Amino acid sequence: MTLERIPIRVEADDLPMSGNAPAVLREIGELLHRLAEEGVGGAIDLRSLPFLPGDRVWLEERLGCGEVEISLQAGGLSTFSETRFPGVWWVVHRNPQGAVVSEQVEVTRVPDIIVADPNDVRNGLANLNDLISGLS
Amino acid sequence: MNEMQFLTWVRGPGLDIALSLFVLGVLWRLIEIYSLGRKKDLSAPRHKPGASGWHTIARRSVPPEGMFKTSPVSYVGGYVFHIGLAIIIFLFIPHIKLIESLVGVSWPGLPSQVVDLVTVVTLAAMIVLLADRIMKPTKRYLSGFQDWFTWTLTFLPVLTGWLAVQHLLLPYTTMLALHILTAELLLVFIPFTKLFHAFTVFGSRWFNGAVNGHKGVPV
Amino acid sequence: MTMNKNAKLLENLEWQGVSRRTFLKYCATLASLMALPPSAGRAMAEALAQAKRPSVIWLPFQECTGCTESITRSHSPSIEGMIFDMISLDYQETLMAAAGHQAEEALHKAMQDNMGKYVLIIDGSVATGLDGAYSCIAGRTNLEALREAAQGAAAIIALGSCAAYGGIPKAKPNPTGAVAVSDIIKDKPIVNIPGCPPIPVVITGVLAHYLTFGSLPELDKLGRPKAFYGETIHDRCYRRPFYDQGKFAKSFDDEGARKGWCLFELGCKGPVTYNACASVKWNGGASWPVEAGHGCLGCSEPDFWDAGGFYKALSMPADPLKMTAGAALAGAVAGVAITVANRAKKGAAKAAHETTTLADLEK
Ligand code: SF4
Ligand code: SF4
């Protein structure tokens, strides 16, 4: 059972905000600028920030949804959702039980982990060749 | 002794010792001073408007004619840092919690960002006053050991408290312990130095005013 | 386990059906937990993939097995579980099947085979009273066992507040003379991973660092890895904005508590506690003590058990004041005594005073 499934009612009238979210948005801006200029982005670990519930919602609303949504099944589900700013990805890694193990904003053209590794490609090729040679 | 033990000591036995010496000293000096007694003035009081203990308490809180121009630093700096100290000591929430746990009364405090700002201003005012005391020949001439000593005693808790909150210089735990320790030193020395004016300032003003008032001299 | 001891790590993992991406995901998570930049996750993955499985010997001393529980009960199969597949845990009393003489044999064999190379994990404090007789395993004191095992160790991990600082066994009046591992062993690199219990991922983080870089991570003054103990709970606490605004819960069930206000007044030791709970969290990231509504006890700091009470605000006196009432009395007595002396002096002066008459003046 994941935490999200426990019905927790937040009693505050409005979701409280710490004021840290705008700073994070600015940092994302910096990273994206670097990606645009030098081709190297970066990542921000969302779970280690002192965020109140309102901060997350605020940030999510600003970043919005883009065109790409990737899901990865590797030791639990991971989702990579491009925001409405190309190059800015909202990344959530889960464990096999479905609990979130890390959550980041990644600024990159394509998240590293998605790209097929040359070794894996080679292994895959070998397997495929086996399969093909097995064809009569 | 590691930093946690240091902190626990200043919060425990250290505080006990400091508060004890403080209470002992304050009671001793207050009783001593207020029981001195003066001979009754048998002359008939000369009444003049503005000549009384209460008038003096109020009037000595504002600079006399012309004095403000002569030493603006002393007046402005003095006011800023005294009011600042009062705000820091009595309106910072952890301090209120301490007072509440000691004597059982509490009141609302200020957000820590506000207290933080006040602290910076207070520290600046104290530094300016110190510089003024060093630079002005008259002030320097009039200053004795106690003046330098009590300035340091007052300055250190404010500085260490601010550094602790800002996480500067030393780990928070150590800085917090140093803050409490320096505040305890201050407590211990209040009754036995010039700092005792915190308790006697209005009493002595009233007394001076009353004596002068009796003679018909507005001060 | 029948894994090839000399195979590279990633090969072993692949052999177990762990894909490269799963491994990369693990490294990325680990890097972010260790506050390393994402590029380090990549570097870590590359180095880890090439690493050999080191031998690990785990000795329990005066402890409650809470630390072992913390690590083995972490959500499995977990990233913590994965790192344990990366090492060769050659001796761990609670987990191994062998017992008695067999276990002892396994221990000595592991020590001989990996002389100078194994990582030694200790949980629990070392009893030194009565020559260590308070805590023995297989007829030998922990003190002896530690000295012997430490000799061949490449590095020592003192797991939990007991091994790191002496812990609960060292609480006043410390009947068994409990001390920390670092009080006994002076000539080996020691990493302290305090916590009661420590966060599982911290130990895996340290092991991963050791596997990746072949060295121990950067440590703070108390021997703790800075990546996890570099900041206080308070620095990373999501209730911090309430602390700054002065909004405090006054009891565990008042309105403030329900609104999630700061727990400082209820005794939270977050401001002086260096640990990663606020960012890494517990139970697979589900929650952590302050999020569950209880203040931090300060469990990763030395002597937290003797630091003046879990429910007392940090700004409050740690002990009840014992001398102040007496001091007030003494002060009053001193004041009165001086008054009496002053009055007596005045009286004496008055008595000694001779009245001058007109006749005297005309003399
Ligand atoms: S709950 Fe504790 S750690 Fe969190 S802000 Fe309050 S005092 Fe700090
Ligand atoms: S919140 Fe504090 S007491 Fe609780 S586990 Fe973390 S460091 Fe230990």
Coordinates of N, CA, C and O in Angstrom, one line a residue, chain C residues 139-238:
Chain C
G139 N 32.1 -17.4 24.4 CA 33.1 -17.4 25.5 C 34.2 -16.3 25.5 O 35.1 -16.3 26.2
R140 N 34.0 -15.4 24.5 CA 35.0 -14.3 24.4 C 34.3 -13.0 24.5 O 33.2 -12.8 24.0
T141 N 35.0 -12.0 25.2 CA 34.4 -10.7 25.4 C 34.4 -10.0 24.0 O 35.2 -10.2 23.1
N142 N 33.4 -9.1 23.9 CA 33.3 -8.2 22.7 C 34.6 -7.4 22.5 O 35.0 -7.2 21.4
L143 N 35.2 -7.1 23.6 CA 36.4 -6.3 23.6 C 37.5 -7.0 22.8 O 38.1 -6.5 21.9
E144 N 37.7 -8.3 23.2 CA 38.7 -9.2 22.6 C 38.3 -9.3 21.1 O 39.2 -9.2 20.2
A145 N 37.1 -9.7 20.8 CA 36.6 -10.0 19.5 C 36.9 -8.8 18.6 O 37.3 -8.9 17.4
L146 N 36.6 -7.6 19.1 CA 36.7 -6.3 18.3 C 38.2 -6.1 18.0 O 38.6 -5.9 16.8
R147 N 39.1 -6.3 19.0 CA 40.5 -6.0 18.8 C 41.0 -7.0 17.7 O 41.7 -6.6 16.8
E148 N 40.6 -8.2 17.8 CA 41.1 -9.2 16.8 C 40.5 -8.9 15.4 O 41.3 -8.9 14.5
A149 N 39.2 -8.7 15.3 CA 38.6 -8.5 14.0 C 39.1 -7.2 13.4 O 39.2 -7.1 12.2
A150 N 39.4 -6.2 14.2 CA 39.8 -4.9 13.6 C 41.1 -5.0 13.0 O 41.4 -4.3 12.0
Q151 N 42.0 -5.9 13.5 CA 43.4 -6.0 12.9 C 43.4 -6.3 11.4 O 44.2 -5.6 10.7
G152 N 42.5 -7.1 11.0 CA 42.6 -7.5 9.5 C 41.6 -6.7 8.7 O 41.5 -6.9 7.5
A153 N 41.0 -5.7 9.3 CA 39.9 -5.0 8.6 C 40.5 -3.8 7.8 O 41.5 -3.2 8.2
A154 N 40.0 -3.6 6.6 CA 40.4 -2.4 5.8 C 39.7 -1.2 6.3 O 40.3 -0.1 6.3
A155 N 38.5 -1.3 6.7 CA 37.8 -0.2 7.3 C 36.7 -0.8 8.2 O 36.3 -1.9 8.1
I156 N 36.3 0.1 9.2 CA 35.3 -0.3 10.1 C 34.1 0.6 10.0 O 34.2 1.8 9.9
I157 N 32.9 0.0 10.0 CA 31.7 0.8 10.0 C 31.0 0.6 11.4 O 30.6 -0.5 11.7
A158 N 30.9 1.7 12.1 CA 30.2 1.6 13.4 C 28.8 1.9 13.2 O 28.4 3.1 13.0
L159 N 28.0 0.9 13.2 CA 26.6 1.1 12.8 C 25.7 1.3 14.0 O 25.6 0.5 14.9
G160 N 24.9 2.4 14.0 CA 24.0 2.7 15.0 C 24.7 3.5 16.1 O 25.9 3.6 16.3
S161 N 23.9 4.2 16.9 CA 24.4 5.1 17.9 C 25.2 4.4 19.0 O 26.1 5.0 19.6
C162 N 24.9 3.1 19.2 CA 25.6 2.4 20.3 C 27.1 2.2 19.8 O 28.0 2.4 20.6
A163 N 27.3 1.7 18.6 CA 28.6 1.5 18.1 C 29.4 2.8 17.9 O 30.6 2.9 18.1
A164 N 28.6 3.8 17.5 CA 29.2 5.1 17.2 C 29.5 5.9 18.5 O 30.6 6.6 18.5
Y165 N 28.7 5.9 19.5 CA 28.9 6.7 20.6 C 28.8 6.0 22.0 O 29.0 6.6 23.0
G166 N 28.4 4.7 22.0 CA 28.1 4.1 23.2 C 26.6 3.8 23.5 O 26.3 2.8 24.1
G167 N 25.8 4.7 22.9 CA 24.4 4.5 22.9 C 23.7 4.3 24.2 O 24.2 4.6 25.3
I168 N 22.5 3.7 24.2 CA 21.7 3.4 25.4 C 22.5 2.7 26.5 O 22.3 3.1 27.6
P169 N 23.3 1.7 26.1 CA 24.0 1.0 27.2 C 24.9 2.0 28.0 O 25.2 1.8 29.1
K170 N 25.3 3.1 27.3 CA 26.2 4.1 28.0 C 25.4 5.1 28.8 O 26.0 6.0 29.4
A171 N 24.1 5.1 28.7 CA 23.3 6.0 29.5 C 23.6 6.0 30.9 O 24.0 4.9 31.5
K172 N 23.5 7.1 31.6 CA 23.9 7.2 33.0 C 23.1 6.1 33.8 O 21.9 6.0 33.5
P173 N 23.7 5.4 34.7 CA 25.1 5.5 35.1 C 26.0 4.5 34.4 O 27.1 4.2 35.0
N174 N 25.7 4.1 33.2 CA 26.6 3.2 32.4 C 27.1 2.1 33.2 O 28.3 2.0 33.4
P175 N 26.3 1.1 33.6 CA 26.7 0.1 34.5 C 27.7 -0.9 33.9 O 28.5 -1.5 34.6
T176 N 27.7 -1.0 32.5 CA 28.7 -2.0 31.9 C 29.9 -1.3 31.4 O 30.8 -2.0 30.8
G177 N 30.1 0.0 31.7 CA 31.3 0.7 31.1 C 31.3 0.7 29.6 O 32.3 0.5 29.0
A178 N 30.1 0.9 29.0 CA 30.0 0.8 27.5 C 30.8 2.0 26.9 O 30.7 3.1 27.4
V179 N 31.5 1.7 25.8 CA 32.1 2.7 25.0 C 31.9 2.5 23.5 O 31.3 1.5 23.1
A180 N 32.3 3.5 22.7 CA 32.1 3.4 21.3 C 33.3 2.6 20.7 O 34.3 2.4 21.3
V181 N 33.1 2.1 19.5 CA 34.1 1.4 18.8 C 35.4 2.3 18.7 O 36.5 1.9 18.9
S182 N 35.1 3.6 18.4 CA 36.3 4.5 18.2 C 37.1 4.7 19.5 O 38.1 5.3 19.4
D183 N 36.5 4.4 20.6 CA 37.2 4.5 21.9 C 38.2 3.4 22.0 O 39.2 3.6 22.8
I184 N 38.0 2.3 21.3 CA 38.9 1.2 21.5 C 39.9 1.1 20.3 O 41.1 0.9 20.5
I185 N 39.4 1.3 19.1 CA 40.2 1.1 17.9 C 40.7 2.5 17.4 O 39.8 3.4 17.1
K186 N 42.0 2.7 17.3 CA 42.5 4.0 17.0 C 43.2 4.0 15.6 O 43.5 5.1 15.1
D187 N 43.6 2.8 15.2 CA 44.5 2.8 14.0 C 43.8 2.4 12.7 O 44.5 1.9 11.8
K188 N 42.5 2.4 12.7 CA 41.8 2.0 11.4 C 40.8 3.1 11.1 O 40.3 3.8 11.9
P189 N 40.6 3.2 9.7 CA 39.5 4.2 9.4 C 38.1 3.7 9.9 O 37.8 2.5 9.6
I190 N 37.4 4.6 10.6 CA 36.1 4.2 11.1 C 35.1 5.2 10.6 O 35.3 6.4 10.6
V191 N 34.0 4.7 10.1 CA 32.9 5.5 9.8 C 31.8 5.3 10.8 O 31.4 4.2 11.1
N192 N 31.3 6.4 11.4 CA 30.1 6.3 12.3 C 28.9 6.5 11.5 O 28.7 7.4 10.8
I193 N 27.9 5.5 11.7 CA 26.6 5.7 11.1 C 25.6 5.7 12.2 O 24.9 4.7 12.5
P194 N 25.5 6.8 13.0 CA 24.7 6.8 14.2 C 23.2 6.9 13.8 O 22.8 7.3 12.6
G195 N 22.4 6.7 14.7 CA 20.9 6.7 14.6 C 20.4 5.6 15.4 O 21.1 4.6 15.7
C196 N 19.2 5.7 15.9 CA 18.7 4.7 16.8 C 17.3 4.3 16.3 O 16.3 4.7 16.9
P197 N 17.2 3.5 15.2 CA 18.3 3.0 14.4 C 18.7 3.9 13.3 O 18.0 4.9 13.1
P198 N 19.8 3.6 12.6 CA 20.2 4.5 11.5 C 19.3 4.2 10.3 O 18.6 3.1 10.2
I199 N 19.2 5.2 9.4 CA 18.4 5.0 8.1 C 19.1 4.0 7.2 O 20.3 4.1 7.0
P200 N 18.4 3.0 6.8 CA 19.0 1.9 6.0 C 19.8 2.4 4.9 O 20.9 1.9 4.6
V201 N 19.3 3.4 4.2 CA 20.0 3.8 2.9 C 21.4 4.4 3.2 O 22.2 4.5 2.4
V202 N 21.6 4.9 4.5 CA 22.8 5.5 4.8 C 23.9 4.4 4.8 O 25.0 4.6 4.2
I203 N 23.6 3.3 5.3 CA 24.6 2.2 5.3 C 24.9 1.7 3.9 O 26.0 1.6 3.5
T204 N 23.8 1.6 3.1 CA 24.1 1.2 1.7 C 24.8 2.3 1.0 O 25.7 2.0 0.1
G205 N 24.5 3.5 1.3 CA 25.2 4.6 0.6 C 26.7 4.5 0.9 O 27.6 4.7 0.0
V206 N 27.1 4.3 2.2 CA 28.5 4.2 2.6 C 29.1 3.0 1.9 O 30.2 3.1 1.3
L207 N 28.4 1.9 1.9 CA 29.0 0.7 1.2 C 29.2 1.0 -0.3 O 30.2 0.6 -0.9
A208 N 28.1 1.7 -0.9 CA 28.2 2.0 -2.3 C 29.4 2.9 -2.6 O 30.1 2.7 -3.6
H209 N 29.6 3.8 -1.7 CA 30.8 4.7 -1.9 C 32.1 4.0 -1.8 O 33.0 4.2 -2.6
Y210 N 32.1 3.1 -0.9 CA 33.3 2.2 -0.7 C 33.6 1.4 -2.0 O 34.7 1.3 -2.4
L211 N 32.5 0.8 -2.5 CA 32.6 0.0 -3.7 C 33.0 0.8 -4.9 O 33.8 0.4 -5.7
T212 N 32.4 2.0 -5.0 CA 32.6 2.8 -6.1 C 34.0 3.4 -6.2 O 34.7 3.4 -7.1
F213 N 34.3 4.1 -5.1 CA 35.6 4.8 -5.0 C 36.7 4.2 -4.3 O 37.8 4.7 -4.2
G214 N 36.4 3.0 -3.7 CA 37.4 2.3 -3.0 C 37.9 3.0 -1.7 O 39.0 2.7 -1.2
S215 N 37.1 4.0 -1.3 CA 37.5 4.7 -0.1 C 36.2 5.1 0.7 O 35.1 4.9 0.2
L216 N 36.5 5.6 1.9 CA 35.3 6.0 2.7 C 34.9 7.4 2.3 O 35.7 8.1 1.9
P217 N 33.6 7.7 2.5 CA 33.2 9.0 2.1 C 33.7 10.1 3.1 O 34.3 9.7 4.1
E218 N 33.6 11.3 2.7 CA 34.1 12.4 3.5 C 33.3 12.4 4.9 O 32.0 12.3 4.9
L219 N 34.0 12.6 6.0 CA 33.3 12.5 7.3 C 33.4 13.8 8.0 O 34.2 14.7 7.8
D220 N 32.4 14.0 8.9 CA 32.4 15.2 9.7 C 33.2 14.9 11.0 O 33.9 13.9 11.2
K221 N 33.2 15.9 12.0 CA 34.0 15.8 13.1 C 33.7 14.5 14.0 O 34.5 14.0 14.7
L222 N 32.4 14.1 13.9 CA 32.0 12.9 14.7 C 32.1 11.7 13.9 O 31.6 10.6 14.2
G223 N 32.9 11.7 12.8 CA 33.1 10.5 12.0 C 31.9 10.1 11.1 O 31.8 9.0 10.7
R224 N 31.0 11.0 10.9 CA 29.8 10.6 10.2 C 29.9 11.1 8.7 O 30.4 12.2 8.5
P225 N 29.4 10.3 7.7 CA 29.5 10.8 6.4 C 28.7 12.1 6.1 O 27.5 12.2 6.5
K226 N 29.4 13.0 5.6 CA 28.8 14.4 5.5 C 27.6 14.4 4.5 O 26.7 15.2 4.7
A227 N 27.6 13.4 3.6 CA 26.5 13.4 2.6 C 25.2 13.2 3.3 O 24.2 13.7 2.9
F228 N 25.2 12.5 4.4 CA 23.9 12.2 5.1 C 23.7 13.0 6.4 O 22.6 13.2 6.8
Y229 N 24.9 13.3 7.0 CA 24.8 14.0 8.2 C 25.3 15.5 8.1 O 25.7 16.0 9.1
G230 N 25.2 16.0 6.9 CA 25.8 17.3 6.7 C 24.8 18.5 7.2 O 25.3 19.6 7.4
E231 N 23.6 18.1 7.3 CA 22.6 19.2 7.7 C 21.7 18.7 8.8 O 21.5 17.5 9.0
T232 N 21.2 19.6 9.5 CA 20.3 19.2 10.6 C 18.9 18.9 10.1 O 18.5 19.2 9.0
I233 N 18.2 18.1 10.9 CA 16.8 17.8 10.6 C 16.0 19.1 10.4 O 15.2 19.2 9.4
H234 N 16.3 20.1 11.2 CA 15.6 21.4 11.2 C 15.8 22.1 9.8 O 14.9 22.7 9.3
D235 N 17.0 22.0 9.3 CA 17.4 22.6 8.0 C 16.5 22.1 6.9 O 16.2 22.9 5.9
R236 N 16.2 20.9 7.0 CA 15.5 20.2 5.9 C 14.0 20.0 6.2 O 13.3 19.3 5.4
C237 N 13.6 20.4 7.4 CA 12.2 20.0 7.8 C 11.2 20.8 7.1 O 11.3 22.0 6.9
Y238 N 10.1 20.1 6.6 CA 9.1 20.7 5.9 C 8.2 21.6 6.8 O 7.4 22.4 6.3

